[in-house]
């Protein structure tokens, strides 16, 4: 079975997605269909040997919808760009699936129509208002000349509004009459058309009908105002939908925009989209690697933190693989491109965000089910209501009044019923939630993960790269020269670091980089050195200012026959620290400790998780002493050390068997099974692509504090979804009976279709607005 995501054009409401799903499911060879109204995408699983895009299109084109492949816009472009990401793909996350330019043009057209219709609606409301106020004696009757003028003007306004502004609704009605498929456009089209036709007949045959009905009751104003409000609502909704999904543009900025390639023996800087398999790329110090490939010339150290979670920059030489998004630190090299465009990890991350925004949360299932049967039920209800008004109102109200009230209720029900509010309630909040997460460096794979996360009560963390930085740092300096006797040179801490950085500056060892980085941060300069020598497996030596210095491990000091407090060093070593000892031929000068330092945000993150009532467990393969020491320092509730990868999986199962809802945060290949088993898997963005693939959530840049933000985001998003669904359900449950005239027998109130139209327009806009409000929430 092939799974493919298509762009859908022509959808106007939640019922549209249901119609498309039902139509496509009837196609032979189709296994499953999932259509999302908010993102305007269709995910179809089908048998290629039995069906294709052409067959899908046949099923829905006559209903006013069309499907396009996401790569269609690149199909006629060179191979290089086919392998890149098209404008359509970059903007698909906007909930549009048209290029942004195309969608903005559509919104501009809607704005023109709205701006044309609003003056007509204002005039209609002015006339309605005057009539209502005159009935309550608040103002005098409208002058006869004015009344006659408006009597002939309103039909012209209504004709323009219905057939020009309201064309989409008339098409919805036409497709219903021809094919039996109804959506929200059908409801609006039927309601406004009936109001218009009734009014037109009364106007055309005024004298003939006068003895039987009140010919002064026309509904041109209803046609004008309802269509204006609905169109205004759609315009505001479309504008809001663009704002819900602007997050991926931020992600795209992480990607290299250009690449330096060698073609025809010349260096050329080209767009990343133009890089093809086999291109020879030139990488200079400090630049980001644009695509994946294999080094063919040169060597360097590459910071792969974004991809592998490696503790420090990794040495790369001829034959080694480099990956897009990683950063070259020192040296230069050339490499051959093997993976480009959508094949790279960053592109996979972007796709993950798009897929998440288009996925369905379990909480959405009820709303989808109701939306699918909503329109047919409303159509039936409207006709029953009209019939009941005629049947019961005939004797008590008279034929004229019963027709008038029946028609008002009929149009009111059709207009006020809003499947859109239900259809937008969950996906708009998901789009905003996923987008907000992406801006914060929190990548969410799907909506169900976001929903599940708010229930988590136990967080399990790996140590290296999750709690710790995953790279060595200088953490302490013990200056032993100050304890030397009189007459012997005493050194300051800065002088010790200066000597060490001088000895280590020619070394490519990661610990040397840790010393060098510390010296840079303190603005400590290196000195001149002579007779530099590497003592294999032990350290280095060299002459600085006529004194021979040694720097290395305990073996080197032992060879120099200098006494050393081995017990103290072993104690610190058991905590995961690595000693670098500085000495002369006869004396110890200092000991510095280099270790994989705890991330500054880790302690605060654990505190905040505790505030949320979440238990924190550390699960690591490292030795017990190191793990317990770190666990105690940052306030971990439970430490499980010296755990093998398959045992990590069993530990997660054990916690789940105790009724815990577990989120697991890890960054390596060895964490992948546990991430998959956890209720929510959380990969650190500095980790391996395997971990990222397995996890439901990825925290970019390996920032553990983002875990707390992710949980808060889940809680905020779920609260927004529940608010949206509550108001969408309440709106329809309360609005439809009122429009039907339920309050008329008690209070004498009958809802005007004009107010029904206003309420319907506001319902969708308010749901999208509430979702957009999530953007302002602080995580």
XYZ file of C-alpha atoms in Angstrom:
779
model
C 0.000 0.000 0.000
C 1.235 3.474 -0.873
C 0.610 6.364 1.501
C 0.525 9.841 0.024
C -0.581 13.282 1.150
C -2.461 15.460 -1.349
C -3.470 19.107 -1.348
C -7.233 19.655 -1.347
C -8.785 22.719 -2.935
C -12.393 23.847 -2.710
C -13.122 23.014 0.951
C -15.255 25.577 2.774
C -16.304 23.813 5.962
C -15.853 20.753 8.175
C -18.620 18.900 6.304
C -16.547 19.168 3.127
C -13.856 16.944 4.645
C -16.500 14.348 5.488
C -17.924 14.433 1.931
C -14.447 13.995 0.395
C -13.587 11.152 2.777
C -16.786 9.252 2.024
C -16.413 9.764 -1.739
C -12.766 8.647 -1.855
C -13.346 5.614 0.375
C -15.713 4.269 -2.301
C -12.821 4.185 -4.797
C -11.543 0.663 -5.474
C -8.051 0.147 -4.076
C -8.341 2.801 -1.362
C -7.590 1.463 2.119
C -7.932 4.617 4.228
C -8.575 8.339 3.818
C -8.026 11.138 6.319
C -9.022 14.668 5.261
C -8.179 17.646 7.482
C -10.270 20.766 6.889
C -7.976 23.058 8.835
C -4.786 22.160 6.932
C -6.624 21.305 3.679
C -4.751 18.031 3.232
C -5.863 14.489 2.406
C -3.766 11.520 3.528
C -4.657 8.512 1.386
C -3.440 4.922 1.681
C -4.084 3.080 -1.595
C -3.045 0.274 -3.930
C -1.149 1.847 -6.852
C -2.021 -1.036 -9.164
C -5.751 -0.383 -8.736
C -6.117 3.389 -8.481
C -4.333 6.733 -8.796
C -4.745 10.506 -8.505
C -6.814 10.645 -11.686
C -9.364 8.214 -10.215
C -9.526 10.193 -6.980
C -10.138 13.389 -8.922
C -13.014 11.802 -10.849
C -14.735 11.047 -7.557
C -14.687 14.599 -6.216
C -14.154 17.068 -9.095
C -17.885 17.277 -9.893
C -18.519 18.133 -6.231
C -16.304 21.219 -6.532
C -13.137 19.799 -4.957
C -9.750 18.982 -6.467
C -6.640 17.076 -5.381
C -3.032 17.915 -6.201
C 0.192 16.160 -5.271
C 2.458 18.159 -2.968
C 5.345 17.875 -5.455
C 3.254 18.850 -8.485
C 4.717 22.326 -8.610
C 8.232 20.927 -8.949
C 7.416 18.260 -11.551
C 8.548 20.334 -14.501
C 11.660 21.714 -12.848
C 15.236 20.387 -13.030
C 16.161 17.339 -10.992
C 18.027 19.479 -8.474
C 14.912 21.352 -7.509
C 12.812 18.220 -7.506
C 15.042 17.041 -4.704
C 14.563 20.357 -2.876
C 11.409 21.621 -1.228
C 8.962 23.526 -3.380
C 7.277 26.757 -2.344
C 4.076 24.785 -1.970
C 5.693 22.348 0.427
C 7.187 25.155 2.481
C 3.785 26.817 2.813
C 1.657 23.690 3.112
C 1.786 24.005 6.893
C -0.165 27.245 6.688
C -3.383 25.283 6.523
C -3.676 26.316 2.890
C -1.759 24.015 0.557
C -1.568 26.729 -2.011
C 1.504 28.879 -2.338
C 1.347 31.720 0.158
C 1.146 34.190 -2.702
C -1.838 32.332 -4.171
C -3.655 32.203 -0.837
C -3.002 35.866 -0.112
C -4.436 36.703 -3.555
C -7.543 34.678 -2.681
C -7.885 36.534 0.635
C -7.452 39.856 -1.187
C -10.310 38.871 -3.523
C -12.475 37.959 -0.527
C -11.655 41.330 1.025
C -12.842 43.142 -2.126
C -16.140 41.254 -2.025
C -16.585 41.959 1.672
C -15.808 45.664 1.212
C -18.377 45.788 -1.609
C -21.030 43.964 0.403
C -20.641 45.836 3.699
C -22.182 49.144 2.452
C -25.172 47.190 1.102
C -25.521 45.392 4.435
C -25.301 48.700 6.356
C -28.119 50.172 4.255
C -30.203 47.004 4.815
C -29.577 47.092 8.579
C -30.507 50.789 8.603
C -33.864 50.003 6.949
C -34.510 47.008 9.274
C -33.583 49.068 12.313
C -35.918 51.893 11.320
C -38.805 49.422 10.825
C -38.203 47.788 14.235
C -37.910 51.131 16.050
C -41.062 52.413 14.284
C -43.004 49.368 15.569
C -42.060 50.355 19.144
C -42.924 54.038 18.425
C -39.297 55.016 19.084
C -39.160 56.834 15.733
C -41.779 57.969 13.244
C -42.756 55.871 10.231
C -40.342 56.020 7.294
C -41.411 58.666 4.746
C -43.371 57.149 1.830
C -40.836 58.363 -0.775
C -37.979 56.735 1.103
C -39.978 53.565 1.605
C -40.741 53.284 -2.115
C -37.146 54.050 -3.031
C -35.789 51.298 -0.761
C -38.624 48.985 -1.834
C -37.137 49.017 -5.355
C -33.472 49.333 -4.312
C -33.255 46.316 -1.998
C -34.109 43.710 -4.703
C -31.193 45.083 -6.793
C -28.847 44.882 -3.805
C -30.060 41.371 -2.974
C -29.644 40.170 -6.568
C -26.046 41.411 -6.686
C -25.240 39.987 -3.239
C -26.732 36.548 -3.922
C -25.409 35.968 -7.437
C -22.004 37.718 -7.171
C -20.925 37.636 -3.518
C -22.927 34.500 -2.745
C -21.874 32.473 -5.783
C -20.034 29.799 -3.702
C -23.221 29.194 -1.710
C -25.336 28.851 -4.846
C -22.811 26.314 -6.195
C -23.122 24.414 -2.919
C -26.902 24.339 -3.360
C -26.564 23.241 -7.013
C -24.270 20.337 -6.098
C -26.686 19.284 -3.386
C -29.616 19.266 -5.788
C -27.649 17.404 -8.472
C -25.466 15.005 -6.475
C -27.121 14.901 -3.048
C -23.940 16.063 -1.244
C -24.548 18.823 1.299
C -22.112 21.043 3.170
C -22.268 24.386 4.956
C -22.454 26.234 1.616
C -25.596 24.209 0.896
C -27.248 25.468 4.088
C -26.385 29.100 3.385
C -27.274 28.764 -0.309
C -30.648 27.162 0.414
C -31.565 29.603 3.182
C -30.681 32.786 1.292
C -32.109 31.489 -2.016
C -35.457 30.643 -0.418
C -35.562 34.070 1.275
C -34.710 35.739 -2.048
C -37.163 33.694 -4.182
C -40.022 34.222 -1.720
C -39.334 37.960 -1.707
C -39.011 38.070 -5.508
C -42.338 36.255 -6.003
C -44.076 38.575 -3.529
C -42.605 41.615 -5.295
C -43.410 40.362 -8.810
C -46.980 39.285 -7.979
C -47.714 41.833 -5.271
C -51.269 42.647 -6.350
C -52.248 39.025 -6.970
C -50.964 37.803 -3.585
C -52.099 40.799 -1.498
C -55.501 39.279 -0.538
C -53.783 36.149 0.859
C -50.527 37.236 2.514
C -48.804 40.336 3.850
C -46.867 41.511 0.790
C -44.915 44.025 2.907
C -42.973 41.158 4.460
C -39.970 40.548 2.174
C -36.576 39.094 3.040
C -34.182 40.849 0.678
C -32.436 42.342 3.708
C -31.939 38.839 5.125
C -30.263 37.677 1.890
C -27.974 40.708 1.840
C -26.955 40.772 5.510
C -26.599 36.988 5.983
C -24.338 36.567 2.937
C -22.293 39.611 3.992
C -21.800 38.332 7.543
C -20.955 34.793 6.406
C -18.474 36.076 3.806
C -16.950 38.453 6.366
C -16.608 35.516 8.767
C -14.862 33.401 6.106
C -12.521 36.281 5.295
C -11.551 36.754 8.963
C -11.218 32.980 9.385
C -8.891 32.703 6.351
C -6.729 35.529 7.655
C -6.564 33.875 11.059
C -5.705 30.469 9.548
C -2.601 31.941 7.904
C -1.448 33.156 11.313
C -1.978 29.757 12.954
C 0.784 28.024 10.995
C 3.745 30.378 10.565
C 6.140 28.221 12.621
C 7.869 26.219 9.904
C 9.280 29.369 8.317
C 11.329 29.724 11.519
C 12.563 26.142 11.166
C 13.615 26.728 7.581
C 16.011 29.388 8.824
C 18.041 26.646 10.519
C 18.922 25.236 7.115
C 21.919 26.397 5.073
C 20.615 28.572 2.246
C 23.569 28.175 -0.123
C 26.331 25.703 -0.877
C 29.853 26.158 -2.294
C 30.312 23.544 -5.038
C 33.154 22.676 -7.394
C 31.881 22.438 -10.974
C 34.114 22.504 -14.053
C 37.098 23.136 -11.741
C 35.490 26.373 -10.539
C 34.043 27.265 -7.137
C 30.376 28.292 -7.423
C 28.017 29.409 -4.670
C 24.572 28.013 -5.507
C 21.185 27.638 -3.842
C 20.869 24.538 -1.653
C 17.959 23.451 -3.888
C 20.352 23.179 -6.838
C 22.693 20.682 -5.163
C 22.407 17.227 -6.758
C 23.714 13.787 -5.891
C 27.414 13.537 -6.763
C 28.170 17.280 -6.475
C 31.550 18.078 -4.908
C 31.045 20.590 -2.069
C 33.688 22.769 -0.417
C 33.402 23.338 3.339
C 35.360 26.101 5.064
C 35.868 26.673 8.825
C 32.762 27.814 10.746
C 30.280 27.012 7.970
C 27.165 24.864 8.215
C 27.189 21.705 6.106
C 24.313 22.023 3.600
C 23.666 18.368 2.626
C 24.751 14.836 3.598
C 27.825 13.324 1.957
C 31.211 11.562 2.142
C 34.537 13.413 2.536
C 36.772 13.051 -0.526
C 39.580 15.458 0.405
C 40.863 17.143 3.588
C 39.991 16.672 7.256
C 38.455 18.612 10.130
C 36.533 18.443 13.372
C 32.761 18.715 12.889
C 30.246 19.646 15.582
C 27.521 17.002 15.165
C 25.592 18.044 18.279
C 22.430 18.652 16.285
C 22.472 15.148 14.791
C 24.280 12.570 16.918
C 24.544 13.948 20.433
C 28.315 13.273 20.255
C 30.073 14.751 23.310
C 32.331 17.024 21.265
C 33.349 17.824 17.700
C 34.209 14.628 15.839
C 37.310 14.203 13.707
C 36.393 13.741 10.047
C 38.759 12.466 7.392
C 38.585 11.005 3.866
C 35.826 8.385 3.644
C 33.871 9.665 6.668
C 30.238 10.778 6.447
C 29.106 14.340 7.172
C 25.494 15.429 7.655
C 23.420 18.468 6.766
C 22.898 20.903 9.608
C 26.168 20.052 11.351
C 28.833 22.756 11.715
C 32.460 22.576 10.641
C 34.698 23.916 13.402
C 38.318 23.791 12.219
C 39.992 22.842 8.976
C 38.596 22.632 5.467
C 37.491 19.689 3.357
C 35.628 18.681 0.220
C 32.853 16.109 0.194
C 30.591 14.345 -2.304
C 26.830 14.902 -1.874
C 24.881 11.690 -1.177
C 21.639 13.007 0.340
C 20.009 16.302 -0.609
C 16.757 18.222 -0.181
C 13.981 16.222 1.452
C 16.400 13.389 2.315
C 18.234 15.439 4.993
C 17.376 15.403 8.687
C 16.265 19.048 8.824
C 13.795 18.403 6.018
C 12.539 15.400 7.963
C 12.023 17.635 10.999
C 10.049 20.130 8.895
C 7.940 17.278 7.533
C 7.368 16.048 11.068
C 5.918 19.418 12.095
C 3.701 19.511 8.989
C 2.442 15.979 9.657
C 1.741 16.839 13.286
C -0.250 19.915 12.324
C -2.295 17.808 9.932
C -2.865 14.887 12.309
C -5.971 14.276 14.369
C -6.129 14.195 18.146
C -8.335 11.470 19.665
C -10.447 14.219 21.269
C -11.416 15.348 17.749
C -13.198 12.082 16.906
C -16.571 13.066 18.397
C -16.593 16.453 16.647
C -15.723 14.783 13.319
C -18.509 12.233 13.732
C -21.087 14.939 14.470
C -19.820 17.149 11.589
C -20.267 14.280 9.113
C -24.014 13.966 9.834
C -24.608 17.573 10.875
C -25.696 19.121 7.558
C -28.244 16.434 6.574
C -29.809 16.626 10.054
C -30.031 20.433 9.873
C -31.683 20.244 6.427
C -34.298 17.827 7.742
C -34.851 19.957 10.868
C -35.366 23.126 8.823
C -38.056 21.544 6.647
C -39.785 19.964 9.671
C -39.756 23.334 11.456
C -41.261 25.096 8.444
C -43.960 22.409 8.249
C -44.735 22.699 11.980
C -45.086 26.488 11.749
C -47.557 26.101 8.875
C -49.466 23.268 10.580
C -49.828 24.853 14.039
C -49.766 28.518 12.963
C -52.408 28.231 10.220
C -55.389 28.629 12.594
C -53.869 30.759 15.359
C -51.693 33.155 13.345
C -53.279 33.041 9.912
C -51.714 31.891 6.651
C -49.716 35.061 6.063
C -48.141 35.189 9.527
C -47.519 31.424 9.707
C -45.718 31.484 6.326
C -43.717 34.525 7.425
C -42.687 33.012 10.787
C -42.136 29.583 9.239
C -39.870 31.071 6.597
C -37.966 33.068 9.237
C -37.400 29.911 11.305
C -36.514 27.870 8.178
C -33.857 30.351 7.044
C -32.684 30.976 10.629
C -31.949 27.276 11.253
C -30.093 26.896 7.961
C -28.020 29.994 8.631
C -27.247 29.587 12.341
C -26.215 25.921 12.104
C -22.444 25.873 12.092
C -20.454 22.708 11.453
C -17.411 24.937 10.962
C -17.098 25.821 14.644
C -17.046 22.089 15.447
C -14.669 21.312 12.605
C -12.222 24.070 13.530
C -12.268 23.554 17.305
C -9.514 20.932 17.519
C -7.314 21.370 14.390
C -6.819 25.124 14.797
C -5.666 24.654 18.395
C -3.383 21.784 17.303
C -1.869 23.901 14.501
C -1.203 26.793 16.886
C 0.062 24.464 19.630
C 2.420 22.568 17.316
C 3.566 25.846 15.731
C 4.190 27.492 19.102
C 6.125 24.410 20.123
C 8.275 24.602 16.986
C 9.092 28.252 17.718
C 10.179 27.217 21.209
C 12.303 24.372 19.802
C 9.732 21.683 20.676
C 8.913 19.451 17.698
C 5.714 17.421 18.085
C 5.221 14.397 15.816
C 1.424 14.171 16.001
C -1.658 15.514 17.751
C -2.237 12.380 19.832
C 1.227 12.836 21.402
C 0.373 16.423 22.316
C -2.886 15.214 23.865
C -1.236 12.378 25.803
C 1.543 14.574 27.198
C -0.796 16.578 29.438
C -1.626 13.342 31.339
C 2.031 12.392 32.052
C 2.898 11.962 35.752
C 6.389 10.408 35.451
C 9.342 11.679 33.420
C 12.288 9.332 32.818
C 15.539 10.950 31.669
C 18.761 9.603 30.214
C 21.859 11.236 31.725
C 24.399 11.958 28.974
C 23.210 14.663 26.614
C 19.890 15.025 28.419
C 20.782 16.056 31.973
C 24.442 16.757 31.169
C 25.783 18.838 28.300
C 27.316 15.855 26.537
C 30.692 17.579 26.068
C 33.637 18.140 28.438
C 34.054 21.426 30.293
C 36.634 22.652 32.782
C 34.752 22.499 36.095
C 37.387 23.089 38.809
C 40.952 24.320 39.374
C 43.029 23.172 42.356
C 46.099 25.413 42.627
C 48.797 23.355 44.404
C 51.612 25.840 43.666
C 50.324 28.029 46.502
C 51.288 25.240 48.933
C 54.923 25.164 47.777
C 57.652 26.267 50.147
C 59.312 29.649 50.166
C 61.687 30.349 47.349
C 59.569 28.339 44.904
C 57.499 30.048 42.225
C 53.823 30.414 43.068
C 51.334 30.674 40.224
C 47.903 32.275 39.990
C 44.932 30.290 38.606
C 45.163 32.345 35.402
C 48.874 31.455 35.025
C 48.112 27.752 35.462
C 45.449 27.926 32.725
C 47.805 29.951 30.500
C 50.518 27.255 30.786
C 47.982 24.450 30.205
C 46.425 26.101 27.154
C 49.939 26.656 25.753
C 50.795 22.967 26.213
C 47.463 21.766 24.830
C 46.995 24.215 21.963
C 48.629 21.880 19.427
C 46.531 18.948 20.604
C 43.290 17.993 18.859
C 42.074 16.053 21.905
C 38.577 17.023 23.183
C 39.955 17.757 26.672
C 42.396 20.219 25.106
C 39.411 21.945 23.497
C 37.741 22.190 26.933
C 40.809 23.967 28.352
C 41.066 26.191 25.291
C 37.369 27.176 25.528
C 37.765 28.038 29.207
C 40.828 30.189 28.451
C 38.924 32.014 25.706
C 35.985 32.697 28.048
C 38.382 34.206 30.641
C 40.444 36.013 27.980
C 43.608 34.132 29.031
C 46.359 34.164 26.400
C 48.722 31.333 25.470
C 52.520 31.706 25.708
C 55.493 30.806 23.523
C 56.554 27.170 23.731
C 59.566 25.182 22.570
C 60.531 21.502 22.547
C 56.848 20.497 22.559
C 56.336 16.722 22.717
C 53.328 14.387 22.963
C 53.839 11.578 25.499
C 51.597 8.895 24.044
C 48.782 7.777 26.320
C 49.957 10.014 29.159
C 50.054 13.705 28.173
C 52.320 16.421 26.786
C 55.412 18.402 27.752
C 57.195 21.571 26.607
C 59.467 24.431 27.681
C 57.807 27.759 28.528
C 59.922 30.677 29.813
C 62.932 28.387 30.377
C 60.908 25.979 32.551
C 59.884 22.484 31.450
C 56.230 21.743 32.190
C 54.280 18.480 32.037
C 50.497 18.119 31.668
C 48.653 14.813 31.643
C 47.142 11.958 33.625
C 48.182 10.113 36.797
C 50.446 7.773 34.791
C 52.560 10.744 33.680
C 52.934 12.026 37.268
C 53.782 8.511 38.444
C 56.569 8.336 35.829
C 57.935 11.640 37.179
C 57.972 10.024 40.646
C 55.975 12.885 42.157
C 53.690 12.012 45.095
C 49.950 12.461 44.504
C 46.743 12.060 46.542
C 45.391 9.202 44.403
C 42.407 8.547 46.740
C 41.052 12.092 46.277
C 41.493 11.909 42.498
C 39.776 8.519 42.359
C 36.881 9.948 44.381
C 36.373 12.718 41.848
C 36.936 10.329 38.950
C 34.095 8.156 40.302
C 31.829 11.204 39.866
C 32.600 11.244 36.149
C 35.398 13.833 36.243
C 38.695 13.611 34.312
C 41.856 15.115 35.946
C 44.547 17.040 34.041
C 47.621 17.465 36.225
C 50.183 20.229 35.693
C 53.699 19.721 37.049
C 57.381 20.525 36.626
C 59.989 17.757 36.832
C 59.895 17.955 40.632
C 56.667 19.612 41.834
C 52.892 19.443 41.384
C 51.511 22.839 40.352
C 47.804 22.194 39.905
C 45.005 19.805 39.087
C 42.087 20.797 36.892
C 38.971 18.711 36.513
C 37.182 18.308 33.207
C 33.755 16.683 33.167
C 30.537 16.399 31.247
C 28.935 19.271 33.122
C 25.313 19.318 34.224
C 23.228 21.592 32.036
C 22.460 24.820 33.956
C 18.784 24.436 33.124
C 18.568 20.813 34.405
C 18.202 21.690 38.120
C 15.491 24.276 37.347
C 13.746 21.845 34.992
C 13.543 19.151 37.686
C 12.187 21.712 40.187
C 9.517 22.832 37.714
C 8.544 19.224 36.942
C 8.073 18.663 40.680
C 5.858 21.777 40.819
C 3.691 20.169 38.132
C 3.400 17.089 40.375
C 5.589 14.936 38.131
C 8.008 12.281 39.424
C 11.498 12.433 37.831
C 13.556 9.277 37.248
C 17.113 9.080 35.823
C 17.835 5.985 33.722
C 21.455 5.625 32.572
C 24.058 3.129 31.474
C 26.770 5.035 33.407
C 28.291 3.764 36.665
C 26.220 4.017 39.816
C 28.444 6.475 41.739
C 28.455 9.040 38.918
C 24.694 8.697 38.409
C 23.865 8.993 42.149
C 26.138 12.022 42.492
C 24.439 13.833 39.608
C 20.964 12.692 40.708
C 21.508 14.083 44.204
C 22.857 17.373 42.849
C 19.801 18.131 40.689
C 17.091 16.578 42.892
C 16.145 13.454 40.915
C 13.539 11.307 42.735
C 14.856 7.914 41.631
C 18.166 6.874 39.980
C 18.540 3.686 37.929
C 22.181 3.249 36.837
C 24.264 0.706 34.851
C 21.161 -0.132 32.798
C 21.580 -1.776 29.385
C 19.413 -0.649 26.406
C 17.032 -3.609 26.636
C 16.803 -3.114 30.407
C 15.778 0.518 29.836
C 12.783 -0.797 27.922
C 11.866 -3.137 30.822
C 12.200 -0.322 33.364
C 9.691 1.765 31.384
C 7.307 -1.227 31.295
C 7.763 -1.654 35.041
C 6.753 1.959 35.711
C 3.745 1.619 33.389
C 2.649 -1.546 35.210
C 2.438 0.596 38.373
C -0.158 2.766 36.622
C 2.279 5.569 35.790
C 1.879 7.527 32.550
C 5.506 7.791 31.431
C 7.378 10.274 29.274
C 10.935 9.189 28.399
C 13.601 11.729 27.395
C 16.750 10.412 25.686
C 19.198 11.219 22.917
C 20.942 8.089 21.681
C 20.336 4.963 19.600
C 20.393 2.991 22.855
C 17.377 5.029 24.040
C 15.246 4.268 20.962
C 13.477 1.115 22.315
C 12.584 2.869 25.590
C 11.395 5.981 23.722
C 9.102 3.786 21.617
C 7.723 1.972 24.706
C 7.021 5.130 26.730
C 3.555 6.726 26.564
C 5.363 9.793 25.211
C 8.901 9.534 23.796
C 10.956 12.725 23.954
C 14.201 12.926 21.940
C 16.822 15.571 22.613
C 17.513 17.499 19.408
C 21.233 16.927 19.889
C 20.577 13.215 19.585
C 20.598 10.614 16.850
C 18.114 10.601 14.017
C 17.010 7.137 15.203
C 16.002 8.583 18.592
C 14.211 11.476 16.870
C 12.364 9.078 14.553
C 11.219 6.930 17.491
C 10.132 9.794 19.744
C 6.809 11.607 19.651
C 8.445 14.883 20.675
C 11.892 16.289 19.865
C 13.499 19.072 21.928
C 15.792 21.024 19.612
C 19.246 22.038 20.866
C 18.962 19.445 23.661
C 17.508 21.987 26.100
C 15.968 19.977 28.962
C 14.022 23.038 30.207
C 11.968 22.686 27.020
C 10.557 19.461 28.475
C 8.710 21.509 31.106
C 7.562 23.897 28.385
C 6.341 20.955 26.283
C 4.181 19.683 29.146
C 2.816 23.175 29.798
C 2.153 23.562 26.062
C 0.199 20.303 26.070
C -1.910 21.432 29.020
C -2.574 24.870 27.480
C -3.452 23.384 24.069
C -5.798 20.769 25.547
C -7.498 23.470 27.619
C -7.973 25.529 24.432
C -9.395 22.526 22.547
C -11.867 21.775 25.335
C -12.954 25.435 25.435
C -13.427 25.442 21.650
C -15.428 22.208 21.647
C -17.575 23.366 24.571
C -18.539 26.635 22.910
C -19.011 24.996 19.496
C -21.382 22.394 20.950
C -23.221 24.890 23.163
C -23.540 27.329 20.270
C -25.275 24.754 18.054
C -27.296 23.133 20.866
C -28.696 26.520 21.972
C -28.742 28.364 18.629
C -30.722 25.911 16.498
C -33.751 25.586 18.873
C -33.901 29.385 19.308
C -33.814 29.856 15.528
C -36.587 27.252 15.190
C -38.838 29.418 17.400
C -38.699 27.481 20.663
C -38.923 30.717 22.674
C -41.847 32.145 20.682
C -44.699 30.456 22.640
C -43.237 31.678 25.975
C -41.678 35.082 25.231
C -42.910 35.864 21.735
C -39.268 35.929 20.504
C -38.331 34.749 17.040
C -34.667 35.008 15.973
C -34.144 37.019 12.807
C -31.983 35.232 10.198
C -29.852 38.381 10.179
C -28.770 37.802 13.791
C -28.453 34.085 13.048
C -26.007 34.925 10.254
C -24.042 37.241 12.507
C -23.875 34.609 15.246
C -22.821 31.899 12.781
C -20.019 34.073 11.373
C -18.808 34.986 14.850
C -18.809 31.368 16.034
C -16.104 30.260 13.578
C -14.074 33.414 14.060
C -14.284 33.109 17.851
C -13.036 29.491 17.749
C -10.060 30.434 15.557
C -9.497 33.525 17.715
C -9.445 31.436 20.886
C -6.907 29.107 19.270
C -4.748 32.064 18.235
C -4.877 33.246 21.842
C -2.650 30.254 22.663
C 0.169 32.097 20.879
C 0.187 34.738 23.617
C 0.432 32.225 26.459
C 3.782 32.040 28.226
C 5.208 28.539 28.553
